[in-house]
mmCIF file with all atom_site columns, C-alpha atoms and ligand atoms in Angstrom:
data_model
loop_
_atom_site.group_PDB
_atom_site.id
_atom_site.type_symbol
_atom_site.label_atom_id
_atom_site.label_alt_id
_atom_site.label_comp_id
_atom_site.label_asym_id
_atom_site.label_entity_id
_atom_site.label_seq_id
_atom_site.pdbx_PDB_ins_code
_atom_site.Cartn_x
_atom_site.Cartn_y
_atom_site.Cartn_z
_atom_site.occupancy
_atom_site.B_iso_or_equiv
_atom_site.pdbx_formal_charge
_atom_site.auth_seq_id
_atom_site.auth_comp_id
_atom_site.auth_asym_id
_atom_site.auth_atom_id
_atom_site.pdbx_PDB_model_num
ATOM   1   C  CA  . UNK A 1 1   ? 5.968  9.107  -16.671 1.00 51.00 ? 14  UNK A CA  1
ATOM   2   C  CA  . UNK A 1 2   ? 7.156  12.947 -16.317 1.00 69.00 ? 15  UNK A CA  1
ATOM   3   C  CA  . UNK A 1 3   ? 9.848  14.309 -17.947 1.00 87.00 ? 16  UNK A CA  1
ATOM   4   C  CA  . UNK A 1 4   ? 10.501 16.200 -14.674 1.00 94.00 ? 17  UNK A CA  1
ATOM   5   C  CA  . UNK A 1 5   ? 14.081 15.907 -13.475 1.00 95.00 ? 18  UNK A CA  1
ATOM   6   C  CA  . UNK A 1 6   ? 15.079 17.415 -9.698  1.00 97.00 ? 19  UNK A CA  1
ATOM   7   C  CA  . UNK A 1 7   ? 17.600 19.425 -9.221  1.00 98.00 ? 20  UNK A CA  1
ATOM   8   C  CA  . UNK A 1 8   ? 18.872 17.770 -5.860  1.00 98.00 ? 21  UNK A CA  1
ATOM   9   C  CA  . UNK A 1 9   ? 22.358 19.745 -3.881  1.00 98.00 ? 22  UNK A CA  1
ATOM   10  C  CA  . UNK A 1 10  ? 23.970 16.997 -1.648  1.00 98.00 ? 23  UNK A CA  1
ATOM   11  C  CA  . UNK A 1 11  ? 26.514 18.206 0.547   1.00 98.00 ? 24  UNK A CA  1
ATOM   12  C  CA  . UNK A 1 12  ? 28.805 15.530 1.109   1.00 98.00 ? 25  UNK A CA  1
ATOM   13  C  CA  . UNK A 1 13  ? 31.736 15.508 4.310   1.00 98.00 ? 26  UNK A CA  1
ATOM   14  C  CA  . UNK A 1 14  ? 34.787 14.644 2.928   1.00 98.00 ? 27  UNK A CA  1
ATOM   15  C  CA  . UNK A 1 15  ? 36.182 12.220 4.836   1.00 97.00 ? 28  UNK A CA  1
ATOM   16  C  CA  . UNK A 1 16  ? 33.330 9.695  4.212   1.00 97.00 ? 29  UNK A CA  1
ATOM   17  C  CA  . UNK A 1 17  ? 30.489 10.255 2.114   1.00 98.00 ? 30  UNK A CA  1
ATOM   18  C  CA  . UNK A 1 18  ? 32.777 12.035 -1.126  1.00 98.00 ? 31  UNK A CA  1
ATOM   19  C  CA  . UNK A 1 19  ? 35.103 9.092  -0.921  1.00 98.00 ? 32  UNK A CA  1
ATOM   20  C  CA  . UNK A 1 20  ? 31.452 6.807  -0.905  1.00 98.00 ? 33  UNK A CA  1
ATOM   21  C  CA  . UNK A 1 21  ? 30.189 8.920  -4.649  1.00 98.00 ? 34  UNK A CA  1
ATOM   22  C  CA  . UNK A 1 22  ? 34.234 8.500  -5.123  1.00 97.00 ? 35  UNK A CA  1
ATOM   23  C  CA  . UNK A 1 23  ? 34.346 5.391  -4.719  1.00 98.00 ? 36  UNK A CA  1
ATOM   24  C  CA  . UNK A 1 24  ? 30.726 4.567  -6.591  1.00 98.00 ? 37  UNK A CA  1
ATOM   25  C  CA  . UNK A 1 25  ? 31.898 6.851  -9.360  1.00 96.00 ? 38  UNK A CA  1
ATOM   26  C  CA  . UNK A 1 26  ? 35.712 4.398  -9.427  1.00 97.00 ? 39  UNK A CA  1
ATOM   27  C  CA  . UNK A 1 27  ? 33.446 1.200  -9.541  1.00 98.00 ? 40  UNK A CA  1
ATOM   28  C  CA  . UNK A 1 28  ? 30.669 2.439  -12.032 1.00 98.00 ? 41  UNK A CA  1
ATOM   29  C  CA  . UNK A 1 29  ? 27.853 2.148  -10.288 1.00 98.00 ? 42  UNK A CA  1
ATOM   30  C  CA  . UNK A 1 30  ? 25.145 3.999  -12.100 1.00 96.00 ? 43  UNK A CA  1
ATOM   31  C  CA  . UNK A 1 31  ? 23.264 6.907  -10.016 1.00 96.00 ? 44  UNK A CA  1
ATOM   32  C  CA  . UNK A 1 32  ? 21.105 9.585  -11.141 1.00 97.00 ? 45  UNK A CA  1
ATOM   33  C  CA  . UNK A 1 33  ? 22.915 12.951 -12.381 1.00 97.00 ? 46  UNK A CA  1
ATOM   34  C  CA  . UNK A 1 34  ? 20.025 14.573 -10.568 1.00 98.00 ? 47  UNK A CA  1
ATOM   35  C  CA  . UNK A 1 35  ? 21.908 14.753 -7.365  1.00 98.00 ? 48  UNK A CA  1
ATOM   36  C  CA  . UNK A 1 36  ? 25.002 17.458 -7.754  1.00 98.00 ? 49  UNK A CA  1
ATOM   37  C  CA  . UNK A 1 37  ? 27.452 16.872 -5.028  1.00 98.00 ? 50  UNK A CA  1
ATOM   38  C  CA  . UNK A 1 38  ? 29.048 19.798 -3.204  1.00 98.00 ? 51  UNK A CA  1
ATOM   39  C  CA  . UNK A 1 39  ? 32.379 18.507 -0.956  1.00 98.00 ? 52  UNK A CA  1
ATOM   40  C  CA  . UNK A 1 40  ? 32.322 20.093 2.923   1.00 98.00 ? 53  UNK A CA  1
ATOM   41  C  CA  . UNK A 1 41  ? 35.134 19.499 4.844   1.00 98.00 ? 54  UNK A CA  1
ATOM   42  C  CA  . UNK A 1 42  ? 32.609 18.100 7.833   1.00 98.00 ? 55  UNK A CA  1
ATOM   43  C  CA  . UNK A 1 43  ? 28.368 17.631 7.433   1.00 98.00 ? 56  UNK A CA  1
ATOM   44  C  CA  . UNK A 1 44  ? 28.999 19.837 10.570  1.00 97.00 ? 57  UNK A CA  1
ATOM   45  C  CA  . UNK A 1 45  ? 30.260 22.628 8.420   1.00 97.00 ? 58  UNK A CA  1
ATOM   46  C  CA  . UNK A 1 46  ? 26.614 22.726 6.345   1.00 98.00 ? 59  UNK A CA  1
ATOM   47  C  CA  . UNK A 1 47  ? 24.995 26.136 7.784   1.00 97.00 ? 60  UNK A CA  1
ATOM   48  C  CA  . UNK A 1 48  ? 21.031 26.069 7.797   1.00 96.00 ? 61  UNK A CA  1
ATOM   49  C  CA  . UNK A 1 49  ? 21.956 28.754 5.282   1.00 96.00 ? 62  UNK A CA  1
ATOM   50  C  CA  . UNK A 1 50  ? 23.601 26.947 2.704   1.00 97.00 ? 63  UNK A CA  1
ATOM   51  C  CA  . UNK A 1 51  ? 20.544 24.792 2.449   1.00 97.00 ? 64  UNK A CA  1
ATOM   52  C  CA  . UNK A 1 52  ? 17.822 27.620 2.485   1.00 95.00 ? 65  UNK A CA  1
ATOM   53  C  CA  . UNK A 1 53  ? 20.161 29.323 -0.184  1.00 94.00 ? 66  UNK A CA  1
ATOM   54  C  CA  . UNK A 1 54  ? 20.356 25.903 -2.123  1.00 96.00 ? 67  UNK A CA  1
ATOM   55  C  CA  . UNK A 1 55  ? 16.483 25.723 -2.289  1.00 95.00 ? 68  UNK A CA  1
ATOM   56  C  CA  . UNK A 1 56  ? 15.989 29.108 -2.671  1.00 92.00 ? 69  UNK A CA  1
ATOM   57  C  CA  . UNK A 1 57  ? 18.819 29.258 -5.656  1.00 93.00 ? 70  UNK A CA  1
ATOM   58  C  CA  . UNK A 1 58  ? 16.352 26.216 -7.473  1.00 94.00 ? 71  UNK A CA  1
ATOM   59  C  CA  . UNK A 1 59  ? 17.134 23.354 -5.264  1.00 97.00 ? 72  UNK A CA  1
ATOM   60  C  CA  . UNK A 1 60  ? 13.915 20.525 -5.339  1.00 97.00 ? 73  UNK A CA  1
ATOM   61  C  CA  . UNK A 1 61  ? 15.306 18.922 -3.170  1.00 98.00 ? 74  UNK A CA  1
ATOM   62  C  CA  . UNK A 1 62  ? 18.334 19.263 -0.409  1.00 98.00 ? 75  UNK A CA  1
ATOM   63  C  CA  . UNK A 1 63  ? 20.540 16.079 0.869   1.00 98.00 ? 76  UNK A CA  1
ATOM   64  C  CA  . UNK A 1 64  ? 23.703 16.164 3.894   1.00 98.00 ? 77  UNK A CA  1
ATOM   65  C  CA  . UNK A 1 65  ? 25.822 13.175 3.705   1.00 98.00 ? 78  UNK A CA  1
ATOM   66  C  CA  . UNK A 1 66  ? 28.078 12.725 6.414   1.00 98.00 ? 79  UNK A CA  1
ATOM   67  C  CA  . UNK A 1 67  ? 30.139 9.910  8.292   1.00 98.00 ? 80  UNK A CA  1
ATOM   68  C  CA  . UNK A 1 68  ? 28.225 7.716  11.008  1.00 98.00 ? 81  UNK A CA  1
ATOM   69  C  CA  . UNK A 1 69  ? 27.793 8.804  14.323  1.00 96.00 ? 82  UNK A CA  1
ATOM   70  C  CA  . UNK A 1 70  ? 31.036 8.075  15.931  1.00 96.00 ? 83  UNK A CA  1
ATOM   71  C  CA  . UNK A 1 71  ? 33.159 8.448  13.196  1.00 97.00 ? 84  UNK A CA  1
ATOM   72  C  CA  . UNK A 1 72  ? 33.277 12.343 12.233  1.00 98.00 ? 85  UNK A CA  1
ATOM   73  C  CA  . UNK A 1 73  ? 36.718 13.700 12.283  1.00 97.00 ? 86  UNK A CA  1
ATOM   74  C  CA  . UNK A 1 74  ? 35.887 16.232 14.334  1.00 97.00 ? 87  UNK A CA  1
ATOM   75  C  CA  . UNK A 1 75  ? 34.238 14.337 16.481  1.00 96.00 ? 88  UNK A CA  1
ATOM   76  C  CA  . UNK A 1 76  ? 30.566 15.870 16.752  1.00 97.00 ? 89  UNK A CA  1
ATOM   77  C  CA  . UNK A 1 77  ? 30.305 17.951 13.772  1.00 97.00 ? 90  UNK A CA  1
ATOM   78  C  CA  . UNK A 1 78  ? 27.622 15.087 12.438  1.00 97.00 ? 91  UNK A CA  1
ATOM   79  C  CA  . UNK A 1 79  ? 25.940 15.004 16.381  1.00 97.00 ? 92  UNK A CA  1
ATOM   80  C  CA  . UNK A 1 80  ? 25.077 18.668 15.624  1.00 97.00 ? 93  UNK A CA  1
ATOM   81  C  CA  . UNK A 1 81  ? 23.860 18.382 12.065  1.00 98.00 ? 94  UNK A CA  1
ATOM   82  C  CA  . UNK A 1 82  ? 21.381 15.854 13.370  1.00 97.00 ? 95  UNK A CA  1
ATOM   83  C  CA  . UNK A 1 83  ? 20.066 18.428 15.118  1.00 97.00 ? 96  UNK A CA  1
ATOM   84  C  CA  . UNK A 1 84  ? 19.884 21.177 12.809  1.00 97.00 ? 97  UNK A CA  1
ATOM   85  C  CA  . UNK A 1 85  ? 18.577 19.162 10.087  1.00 98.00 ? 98  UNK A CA  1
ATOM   86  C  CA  . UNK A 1 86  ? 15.210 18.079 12.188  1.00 97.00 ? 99  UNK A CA  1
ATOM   87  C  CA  . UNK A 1 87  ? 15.087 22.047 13.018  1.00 97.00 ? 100 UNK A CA  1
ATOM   88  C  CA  . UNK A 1 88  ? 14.874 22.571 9.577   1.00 97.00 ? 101 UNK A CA  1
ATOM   89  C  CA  . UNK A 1 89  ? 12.915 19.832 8.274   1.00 97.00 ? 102 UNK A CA  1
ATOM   90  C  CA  . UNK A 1 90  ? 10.054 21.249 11.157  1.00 96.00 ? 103 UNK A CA  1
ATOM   91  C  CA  . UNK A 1 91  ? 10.946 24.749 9.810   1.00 94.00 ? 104 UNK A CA  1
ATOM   92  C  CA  . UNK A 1 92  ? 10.054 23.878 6.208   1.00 94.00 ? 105 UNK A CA  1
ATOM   93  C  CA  . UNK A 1 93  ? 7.538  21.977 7.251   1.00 94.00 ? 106 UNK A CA  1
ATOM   94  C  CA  . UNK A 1 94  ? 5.520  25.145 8.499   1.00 92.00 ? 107 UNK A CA  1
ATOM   95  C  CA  . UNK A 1 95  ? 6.148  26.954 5.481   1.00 88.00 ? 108 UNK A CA  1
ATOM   96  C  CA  . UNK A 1 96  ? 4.482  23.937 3.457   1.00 90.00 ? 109 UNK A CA  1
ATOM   97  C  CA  . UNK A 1 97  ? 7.563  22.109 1.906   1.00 94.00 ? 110 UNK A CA  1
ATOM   98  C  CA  . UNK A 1 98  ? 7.534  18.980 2.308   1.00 97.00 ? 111 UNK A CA  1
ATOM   99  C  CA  . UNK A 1 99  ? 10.507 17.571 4.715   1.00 97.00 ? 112 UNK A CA  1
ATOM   100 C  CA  . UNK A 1 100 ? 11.193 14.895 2.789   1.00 98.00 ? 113 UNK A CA  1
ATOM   101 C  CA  . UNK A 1 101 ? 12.749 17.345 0.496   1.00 98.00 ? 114 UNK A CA  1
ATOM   102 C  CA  . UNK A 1 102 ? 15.187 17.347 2.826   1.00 98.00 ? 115 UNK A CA  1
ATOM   103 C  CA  . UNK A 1 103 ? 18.006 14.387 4.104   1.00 98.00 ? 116 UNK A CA  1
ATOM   104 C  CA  . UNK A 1 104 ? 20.258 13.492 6.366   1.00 98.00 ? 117 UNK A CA  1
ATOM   105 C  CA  . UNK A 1 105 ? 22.168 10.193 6.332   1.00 98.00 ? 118 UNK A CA  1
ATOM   106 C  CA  . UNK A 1 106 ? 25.570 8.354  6.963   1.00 98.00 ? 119 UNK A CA  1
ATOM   107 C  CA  . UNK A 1 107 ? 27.663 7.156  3.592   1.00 98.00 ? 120 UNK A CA  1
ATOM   108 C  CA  . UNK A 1 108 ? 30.888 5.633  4.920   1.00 98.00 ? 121 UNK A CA  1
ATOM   109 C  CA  . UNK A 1 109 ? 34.310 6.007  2.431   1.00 98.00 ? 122 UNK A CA  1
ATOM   110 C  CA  . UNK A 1 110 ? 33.285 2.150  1.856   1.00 98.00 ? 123 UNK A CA  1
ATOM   111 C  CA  . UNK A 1 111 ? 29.457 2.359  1.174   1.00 98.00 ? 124 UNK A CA  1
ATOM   112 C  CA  . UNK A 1 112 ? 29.809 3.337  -2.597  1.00 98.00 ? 125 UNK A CA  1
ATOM   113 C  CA  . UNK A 1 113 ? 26.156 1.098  -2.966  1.00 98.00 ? 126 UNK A CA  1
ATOM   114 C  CA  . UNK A 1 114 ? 24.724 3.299  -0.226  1.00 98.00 ? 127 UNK A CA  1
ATOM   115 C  CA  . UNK A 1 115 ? 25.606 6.346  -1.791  1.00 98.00 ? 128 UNK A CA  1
ATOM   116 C  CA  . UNK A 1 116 ? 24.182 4.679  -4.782  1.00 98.00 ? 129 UNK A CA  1
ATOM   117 C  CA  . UNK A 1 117 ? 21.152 3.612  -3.237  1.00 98.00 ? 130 UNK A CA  1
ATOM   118 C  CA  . UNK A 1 118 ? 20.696 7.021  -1.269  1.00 98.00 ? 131 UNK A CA  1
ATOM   119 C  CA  . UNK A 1 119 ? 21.177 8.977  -4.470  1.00 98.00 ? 132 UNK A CA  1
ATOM   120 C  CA  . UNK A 1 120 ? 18.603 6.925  -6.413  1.00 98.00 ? 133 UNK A CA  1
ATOM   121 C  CA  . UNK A 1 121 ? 16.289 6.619  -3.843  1.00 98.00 ? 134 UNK A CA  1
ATOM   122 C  CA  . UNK A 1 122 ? 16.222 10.840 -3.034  1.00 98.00 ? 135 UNK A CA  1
ATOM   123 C  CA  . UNK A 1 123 ? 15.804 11.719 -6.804  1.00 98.00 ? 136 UNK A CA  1
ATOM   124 C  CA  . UNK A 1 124 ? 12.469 8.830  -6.770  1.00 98.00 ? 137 UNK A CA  1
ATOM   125 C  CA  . UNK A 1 125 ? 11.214 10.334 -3.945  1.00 98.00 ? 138 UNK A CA  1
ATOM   126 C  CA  . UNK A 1 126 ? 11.792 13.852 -5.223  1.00 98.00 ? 139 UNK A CA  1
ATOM   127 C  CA  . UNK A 1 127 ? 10.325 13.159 -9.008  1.00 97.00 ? 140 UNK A CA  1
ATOM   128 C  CA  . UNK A 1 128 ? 7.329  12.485 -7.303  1.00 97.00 ? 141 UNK A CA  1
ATOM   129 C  CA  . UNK A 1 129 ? 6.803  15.364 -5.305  1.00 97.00 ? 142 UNK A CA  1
ATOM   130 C  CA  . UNK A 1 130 ? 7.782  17.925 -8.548  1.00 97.00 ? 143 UNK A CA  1
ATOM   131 C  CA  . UNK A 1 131 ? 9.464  20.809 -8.420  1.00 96.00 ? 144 UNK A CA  1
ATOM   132 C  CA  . UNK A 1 132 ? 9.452  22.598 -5.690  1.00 96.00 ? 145 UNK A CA  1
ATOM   133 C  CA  . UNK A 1 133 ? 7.256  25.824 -5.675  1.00 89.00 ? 146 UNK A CA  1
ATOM   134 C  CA  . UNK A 1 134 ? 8.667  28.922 -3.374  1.00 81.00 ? 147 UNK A CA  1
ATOM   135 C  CA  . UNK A 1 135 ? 6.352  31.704 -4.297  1.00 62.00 ? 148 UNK A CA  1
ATOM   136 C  CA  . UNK A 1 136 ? 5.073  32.864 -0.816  1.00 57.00 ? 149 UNK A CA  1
ATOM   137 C  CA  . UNK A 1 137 ? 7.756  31.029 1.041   1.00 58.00 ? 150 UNK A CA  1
ATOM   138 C  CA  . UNK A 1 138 ? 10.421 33.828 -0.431  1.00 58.00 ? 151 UNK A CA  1
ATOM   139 C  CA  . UNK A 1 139 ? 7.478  36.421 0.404   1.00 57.00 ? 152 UNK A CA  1
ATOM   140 C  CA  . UNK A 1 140 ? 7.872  35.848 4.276   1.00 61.00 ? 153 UNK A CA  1
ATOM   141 C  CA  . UNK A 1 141 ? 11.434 36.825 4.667   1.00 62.00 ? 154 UNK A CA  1
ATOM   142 C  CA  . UNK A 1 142 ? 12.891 33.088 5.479   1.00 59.00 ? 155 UNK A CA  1
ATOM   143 C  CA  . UNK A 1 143 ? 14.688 32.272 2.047   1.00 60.00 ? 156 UNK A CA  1
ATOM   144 C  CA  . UNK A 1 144 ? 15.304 36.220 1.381   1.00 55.00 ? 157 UNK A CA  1
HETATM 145 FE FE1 . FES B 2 .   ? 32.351 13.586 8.218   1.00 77.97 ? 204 FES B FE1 1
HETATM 146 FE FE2 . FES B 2 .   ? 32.198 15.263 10.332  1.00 77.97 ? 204 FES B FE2 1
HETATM 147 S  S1  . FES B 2 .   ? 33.946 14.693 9.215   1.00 77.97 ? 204 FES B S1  1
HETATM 148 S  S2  . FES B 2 .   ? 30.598 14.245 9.276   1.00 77.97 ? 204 FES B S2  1
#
Protein backbone atom coordinates (compact mmCIF):
# COMPACT_ATOMS: atom_id res chain seq x y z
CA UNK A 1 0.00 0.00 0.00
CA UNK A 2 1.59 3.62 -0.80
CA UNK A 3 1.81 6.19 1.46
CA UNK A 4 0.90 8.47 -1.49
CA UNK A 5 -1.92 10.87 -0.71
CA UNK A 6 -3.53 13.18 -3.80
CA UNK A 7 -3.92 16.41 -3.56
CA UNK A 8 -7.47 16.57 -5.30
CA UNK A 9 -9.22 20.64 -5.84
CA UNK A 10 -13.06 20.08 -6.17
CA UNK A 11 -14.88 23.00 -7.13
CA UNK A 12 -18.17 22.71 -5.76
CA UNK A 13 -21.52 25.15 -7.03
CA UNK A 14 -23.05 26.40 -4.19
CA UNK A 15 -26.38 25.87 -4.44
CA UNK A 16 -26.06 22.03 -4.57
CA UNK A 17 -22.99 20.20 -4.32
CA UNK A 18 -21.42 22.56 -1.03
CA UNK A 19 -24.70 22.05 0.73
CA UNK A 20 -24.12 17.93 -0.39
CA UNK A 21 -20.07 18.05 1.55
CA UNK A 22 -22.35 20.42 3.98
CA UNK A 23 -24.61 18.32 4.57
CA UNK A 24 -22.11 15.00 4.64
CA UNK A 25 -19.84 17.03 6.87
CA UNK A 26 -23.50 17.84 9.42
CA UNK A 27 -24.20 13.99 9.33
CA UNK A 28 -20.53 12.63 9.74
CA UNK A 29 -20.07 10.77 7.03
CA UNK A 30 -16.41 10.00 6.74
CA UNK A 31 -14.62 11.12 3.29
CA UNK A 32 -11.11 11.42 2.45
CA UNK A 33 -9.33 14.89 3.41
CA UNK A 34 -7.65 14.36 0.07
CA UNK A 35 -10.29 16.24 -1.76
CA UNK A 36 -10.10 20.23 -0.72
CA UNK A 37 -13.29 21.86 -1.66
CA UNK A 38 -13.30 25.32 -3.24
CA UNK A 39 -17.18 26.98 -3.17
CA UNK A 40 -18.20 28.65 -6.88
CA UNK A 41 -21.18 30.41 -6.97
CA UNK A 42 -22.24 28.12 -10.28
CA UNK A 43 -19.95 24.85 -11.83
CA UNK A 44 -20.57 27.32 -14.76
CA UNK A 45 -18.36 29.87 -13.15
CA UNK A 46 -15.15 27.17 -13.18
CA UNK A 47 -12.85 28.74 -16.10
CA UNK A 48 -10.68 26.00 -17.98
CA UNK A 49 -8.15 28.19 -16.19
CA UNK A 50 -8.85 27.63 -12.76
CA UNK A 51 -8.37 23.97 -13.40
CA UNK A 52 -5.07 24.16 -15.51
CA UNK A 53 -3.88 26.59 -12.65
CA UNK A 54 -5.13 23.98 -9.98
CA UNK A 55 -2.98 21.19 -11.64
CA UNK A 56 -0.35 23.24 -12.50
CA UNK A 57 -0.26 24.83 -8.70
CA UNK A 58 0.16 20.71 -7.51
CA UNK A 59 -3.27 19.50 -8.18
CA UNK A 60 -3.23 15.26 -8.86
CA UNK A 61 -6.18 15.37 -9.56
CA UNK A 62 -9.12 18.07 -10.52
CA UNK A 63 -13.06 17.46 -9.65
CA UNK A 64 -16.39 20.11 -10.69
CA UNK A 65 -19.37 19.37 -8.69
CA UNK A 66 -22.36 20.97 -9.75
CA UNK A 67 -26.30 20.62 -9.55
CA UNK A 68 -28.07 18.13 -12.11
CA UNK A 69 -28.90 19.11 -15.38
CA UNK A 70 -32.04 21.02 -14.98
CA UNK A 71 -31.53 22.33 -11.79
CA UNK A 72 -28.61 25.07 -12.02
CA UNK A 73 -29.70 28.39 -10.81
CA UNK A 74 -28.72 29.95 -13.62
CA UNK A 75 -30.14 27.78 -15.66
CA UNK A 76 -27.26 26.43 -18.07
CA UNK A 77 -24.20 27.32 -16.29
CA UNK A 78 -23.81 23.24 -15.65
CA UNK A 79 -25.02 22.61 -19.71
CA UNK A 80 -21.81 24.56 -20.52
CA UNK A 81 -19.41 23.01 -18.05
CA UNK A 82 -20.33 19.69 -19.61
CA UNK A 83 -18.89 20.91 -22.41
CA UNK A 84 -15.81 22.43 -21.34
CA UNK A 85 -14.91 19.70 -19.13
CA UNK A 86 -14.83 16.94 -22.18
CA UNK A 87 -12.68 19.83 -24.04
CA UNK A 88 -10.40 19.56 -21.42
CA UNK A 89 -10.35 16.07 -20.50
CA UNK A 90 -9.38 15.57 -24.66
CA UNK A 91 -6.94 18.50 -24.09
CA UNK A 92 -5.08 16.74 -21.27
CA UNK A 93 -5.43 13.82 -22.80
CA UNK A 94 -2.95 14.91 -25.69
CA UNK A 95 -0.55 16.20 -23.38
CA UNK A 96 -0.46 12.60 -21.64
CA UNK A 97 -2.52 13.15 -18.37
CA UNK A 98 -4.70 10.94 -17.84
CA UNK A 99 -8.54 12.29 -18.04
CA UNK A 100 -9.60 10.55 -15.36
CA UNK A 101 -7.70 13.03 -13.39
CA UNK A 102 -10.30 15.03 -14.18
CA UNK A 103 -14.44 15.00 -13.08
CA UNK A 104 -17.47 16.21 -13.64
CA UNK A 105 -20.62 15.13 -11.78
CA UNK A 106 -24.03 16.20 -10.18
CA UNK A 107 -24.17 16.27 -6.04
CA UNK A 108 -27.65 17.55 -5.18
CA UNK A 109 -28.00 19.78 -1.58
CA UNK A 110 -29.57 16.22 -0.52
CA UNK A 111 -26.93 13.68 -1.83
CA UNK A 112 -24.50 14.07 1.21
CA UNK A 113 -23.68 9.93 0.41
CA UNK A 114 -22.94 10.94 -3.17
CA UNK A 115 -20.67 13.50 -2.30
CA UNK A 116 -19.34 10.90 -0.02
CA UNK A 117 -19.14 8.30 -2.45
CA UNK A 118 -17.77 10.73 -5.26
CA UNK A 119 -15.09 12.00 -2.91
CA UNK A 120 -13.92 8.50 -1.94
CA UNK A 121 -14.18 7.08 -5.10
CA UNK A 122 -11.90 10.19 -6.98
CA UNK A 123 -9.10 9.99 -4.28
CA UNK A 124 -9.08 5.65 -5.09
CA UNK A 125 -8.93 6.30 -8.46
CA UNK A 126 -6.34 9.04 -8.10
CA UNK A 127 -3.94 6.99 -5.45
CA UNK A 128 -3.60 4.72 -8.11
CA UNK A 129 -2.54 6.73 -10.83
CA UNK A 130 0.26 8.76 -8.38
CA UNK A 131 1.09 12.00 -8.49
CA UNK A 132 0.78 13.68 -11.27
CA UNK A 133 4.05 14.51 -13.23
CA UNK A 134 4.00 18.04 -15.34
CA UNK A 135 7.56 18.34 -16.45
CA UNK A 136 7.16 18.81 -20.29
CA UNK A 137 3.50 19.58 -20.05
CA UNK A 138 4.57 23.19 -18.33
CA UNK A 139 7.42 23.18 -21.15
CA UNK A 140 4.78 23.60 -24.04
CA UNK A 141 3.19 26.78 -22.94
CA UNK A 142 -0.43 25.19 -21.88
CA UNK A 143 -0.13 25.32 -17.94
CA UNK A 144 2.39 28.49 -18.19
FE1 LIG B 1 -25.17 24.75 -9.46
FE2 LIG B 1 -25.14 26.16 -11.77
S1 LIG B 1 -25.89 26.78 -9.84
S2 LIG B 1 -24.33 24.19 -11.36
Amino acid sequence: MSDFHPNIVAFVCNWCSYAGADKAGGQKLQYTSDVKLIRVMCSGRVDPQFILDAFRKGADGVMVLGCHPGDCHYRTGNLKTMKRIKLLQNTLTQFGVNPDRLKLDWVAAGESEKFQRIANEMSRIVSSLGPLKLRGFVETGVLA
